[in-house]
């Protein structure tokens, strides 16, 4: 079949760093370390999107924010590895892929619950005269799994350990003109 991932060595036609295992529905992801022949194995995943998210985490860690990503709009929400070691990069990539998989599973579960309860629920709602197609009274979405709350709290705690930004350096040229910034008036107010 032309255009399938099998024609190009298993590589995904859309996602970078993602290929399909031969004779399987599993997807794998790996990334080459910059200026080294080594590759970091990121894992085997059930969907190409999960493998692509894992690649994005590793690409950001190894190549920086200017690298090409599979999902550039989600770069700020991806986990950051604890260090540049391959083990830490693999752990962060697996965490991001698991969070994506959990979010996808929660959405699929919610949609399935609304479809199965939809027949009896929609009949009841039609009889009451207030039908809303998107109403799901039995649906539950575990937001802790979707938003990976333990890591969010840990990242917030790490952010509080950062030192504050430095104050701008003294500029002799602006002082010679007797100009003081607006902040000087605020702090020197009697």
C-alpha positions as a Python dict, from the first residue, in 0.01 Angstrom:
ca = {
    (1, 'X'): (0, 0, 0),
    (2, 'X'): (152, 334, -96),
    (3, 'X'): (169, 597, 172),
    (4, 'X'): (171, 363, 469),
    (5, 'X'): (434, 355, 740),
    (6, 'X'): (555, 13, 615),
    (7, 'X'): (678, 168, 287),
    (8, 'X'): (929, 399, 456),
    (9, 'X'): (1091, 152, 695),
    (10, 'X'): (810, 179, 951),
    (11, 'X'): (861, 552, 1012),
    (12, 'X'): (546, 747, 1076),
    (13, 'X'): (462, 979, 784),
    (14, 'X'): (375, 1270, 1013),
    (15, 'X'): (559, 1238, 1346),
    (16, 'X'): (934, 1276, 1398),
    (17, 'X'): (1122, 1008, 1592),
    (18, 'X'): (835, 758, 1564),
    (19, 'X'): (821, 427, 1381),
    (20, 'X'): (595, 123, 1384),
    (21, 'X'): (724, -218, 1489),
    (22, 'X'): (720, -480, 1216),
    (23, 'X'): (417, -709, 1224),
    (24, 'X'): (271, -521, 1520),
    (25, 'X'): (40, -235, 1606),
    (26, 'X'): (293, -93, 1853),
    (27, 'X'): (483, 230, 1799),
    (28, 'X'): (837, 302, 1919),
    (29, 'X'): (1027, 624, 1975),
    (30, 'X'): (1396, 701, 2001),
    (31, 'X'): (1619, 1005, 1960),
    (32, 'X'): (1983, 1054, 1872),
    (33, 'X'): (2194, 1247, 2121),
    (34, 'X'): (2340, 1565, 1965),
    (35, 'X'): (2698, 1528, 1840),
    (36, 'X'): (2708, 1161, 1947),
    (37, 'X'): (2633, 834, 1769),
    (38, 'X'): (2424, 714, 2066),
    (39, 'X'): (2048, 689, 2060),
    (40, 'X'): (1822, 709, 2361),
    (41, 'X'): (1542, 451, 2353),
    (42, 'X'): (1222, 623, 2467),
    (43, 'X'): (991, 323, 2467),
    (44, 'X'): (717, 126, 2296),
    (45, 'X'): (369, 279, 2289),
    (46, 'X'): (19, 181, 2183),
    (47, 'X'): (-40, 490, 1966),
    (48, 'X'): (183, 701, 1742),
    (49, 'X'): (75, 1014, 1932),
    (50, 'X'): (209, 876, 2261),
    (51, 'X'): (542, 799, 2093),
    (52, 'X'): (547, 1148, 1940),
    (53, 'X'): (490, 1313, 2280),
    (54, 'X'): (777, 1106, 2424),
    (55, 'X'): (1001, 1224, 2139),
    (56, 'X'): (904, 1588, 2202),
    (57, 'X'): (1005, 1564, 2570),
    (58, 'X'): (1345, 1421, 2476),
    (59, 'X'): (1396, 1670, 2190),
    (60, 'X'): (1329, 1966, 2419),
    (61, 'X'): (1571, 1831, 2678),
    (62, 'X'): (1851, 1750, 2433),
    (63, 'X'): (1812, 2014, 2162),
    (64, 'X'): (1639, 2306, 2332),
    (65, 'X'): (1329, 2509, 2256),
    (66, 'X'): (1425, 2589, 1897),
    (67, 'X'): (1399, 2225, 1784),
    (68, 'X'): (1121, 2098, 1559),
    (69, 'X'): (849, 1927, 1763),
    (70, 'X'): (558, 1704, 1677),
    (71, 'X'): (325, 1908, 1901),
    (72, 'X'): (481, 2257, 1929),
    (73, 'X'): (178, 2407, 2106),
    (74, 'X'): (212, 2166, 2399),
    (75, 'X'): (582, 2229, 2466),
    (76, 'X'): (520, 2437, 2778),
    (77, 'X'): (307, 2167, 2940),
    (78, 'X'): (553, 1879, 2889),
    (79, 'X'): (754, 1746, 3185),
    (80, 'X'): (1120, 1844, 3214),
    (81, 'X'): (1373, 1568, 3293),
    (82, 'X'): (1548, 1596, 3629),
    (83, 'X'): (1887, 1582, 3452),
    (84, 'X'): (2034, 1522, 3108),
    (85, 'X'): (2101, 1155, 3183),
    (86, 'X'): (1934, 908, 2945),
    (87, 'X'): (1744, 750, 3236),
    (88, 'X'): (1591, 1080, 3344),
    (89, 'X'): (1500, 1167, 2984),
    (90, 'X'): (1336, 826, 2942),
    (91, 'X'): (1141, 870, 3266),
    (92, 'X'): (1012, 1215, 3167),
    (93, 'X'): (920, 1089, 2818),
    (94, 'X'): (734, 790, 2963),
    (95, 'X'): (551, 1020, 3206),
    (96, 'X'): (434, 1249, 2926),
    (97, 'X'): (323, 957, 2710),
    (98, 'X'): (136, 800, 3004),
    (99, 'X'): (-39, 1129, 3081),
    (100, 'X'): (-142, 1161, 2716),
    (101, 'X'): (-266, 802, 2715),
    (102, 'X'): (-460, 854, 3038),
    (103, 'X'): (-623, 1170, 2901),
    (104, 'X'): (-715, 991, 2578),
    (105, 'X'): (-855, 694, 2771),
    (106, 'X'): (-1058, 923, 3000),
    (107, 'X'): (-1207, 1103, 2701),
    (108, 'X'): (-1289, 775, 2525),
    (109, 'X'): (-1444, 640, 2846),
    (110, 'X'): (-1653, 953, 2891),
    (111, 'X'): (-1770, 937, 2531),
    (112, 'X'): (-1855, 567, 2564),
    (113, 'X'): (-2049, 632, 2886),
    (114, 'X'): (-2246, 909, 2721),
    (115, 'X'): (-2328, 683, 2423),
    (116, 'X'): (-2439, 386, 2635),
    (117, 'X'): (-2641, 593, 2876),
    (118, 'X'): (-2745, 824, 2596),
    (119, 'X'): (-3040, 616, 2469),
    (120, 'X'): (-3229, 598, 2798),
    (121, 'X'): (-3107, 941, 2908),
    (122, 'X'): (-3208, 1110, 2582),
    (123, 'X'): (-3553, 947, 2592),
    (124, 'X'): (-3600, 1080, 2945),
    (125, 'X'): (-3474, 1426, 2846),
    (126, 'X'): (-3697, 1434, 2535),
    (127, 'X'): (-3999, 1353, 2747),
    (128, 'X'): (-3913, 1643, 2976),
    (129, 'X'): (-3875, 1870, 2674),
    (130, 'X'): (-3517, 1972, 2754),
    (131, 'X'): (-3287, 1770, 2530),
    (132, 'X'): (-2916, 1851, 2522),
    (133, 'X'): (-2696, 1623, 2313),
    (134, 'X'): (-2381, 1693, 2517),
    (135, 'X'): (-2534, 1621, 2859),
    (136, 'X'): (-2363, 1334, 3040),
    (137, 'X'): (-2498, 1276, 3388),
    (138, 'X'): (-2304, 953, 3459),
    (139, 'X'): (-1968, 1059, 3313),
    (140, 'X'): (-1663, 1090, 3534),
    (141, 'X'): (-1325, 1212, 3417),
    (142, 'X'): (-1031, 1165, 3651),
    (143, 'X'): (-862, 1504, 3621),
    (144, 'X'): (-570, 1392, 3837),
    (145, 'X'): (-473, 1146, 3564),
    (146, 'X'): (-527, 1394, 3283),
    (147, 'X'): (-329, 1677, 3436),
    (148, 'X'): (-70, 1456, 3614),
    (149, 'X'): (-126, 1643, 3941),
    (150, 'X'): (160, 1497, 4150),
    (151, 'X'): (412, 1624, 3895),
    (152, 'X'): (238, 1961, 3864),
    (153, 'X'): (269, 2019, 4237),
    (154, 'X'): (633, 1906, 4232),
    (155, 'X'): (710, 2143, 3943),
    (156, 'X'): (542, 2430, 4128),
    (157, 'X'): (751, 2358, 4437),
    (158, 'X'): (1069, 2352, 4229),
    (159, 'X'): (971, 2686, 4075),
    (160, 'X'): (954, 2845, 4418),
    (161, 'X'): (1315, 2743, 4480),
    (162, 'X'): (1439, 2959, 4192),
    (163, 'X'): (1621, 3275, 4285),
    (164, 'X'): (1448, 3600, 4186),
    (165, 'X'): (1568, 3784, 3875),
    (166, 'X'): (1856, 4024, 3917),
    (167, 'X'): (1798, 4397, 3936),
    (168, 'X'): (1924, 4588, 3632),
    (169, 'X'): (2283, 4708, 3655),
    (170, 'X'): (2362, 5070, 3740),
    (171, 'X'): (2383, 5283, 3427),
    (172, 'X'): (2614, 5581, 3470),
    (173, 'X'): (2491, 5748, 3148),
    (174, 'X'): (2132, 5770, 3266),
    (175, 'X'): (2245, 5892, 3609),
    (176, 'X'): (2447, 6172, 3446),
    (177, 'X'): (2129, 6306, 3284),
    (178, 'X'): (1962, 6312, 3628),
    (179, 'X'): (1703, 6064, 3506),
    (180, 'X'): (1566, 5820, 3753),
    (181, 'X'): (1333, 5544, 3654),
    (182, 'X'): (973, 5530, 3765),
    (183, 'X'): (1062, 5255, 4010),
    (184, 'X'): (1304, 5487, 4190),
    (185, 'X'): (1019, 5722, 4281),
    (186, 'X'): (812, 5433, 4411),
    (187, 'X'): (1078, 5306, 4648),
    (188, 'X'): (1211, 5648, 4756),
    (189, 'X'): (873, 5796, 4838),
    (190, 'X'): (887, 5970, 5181),
}
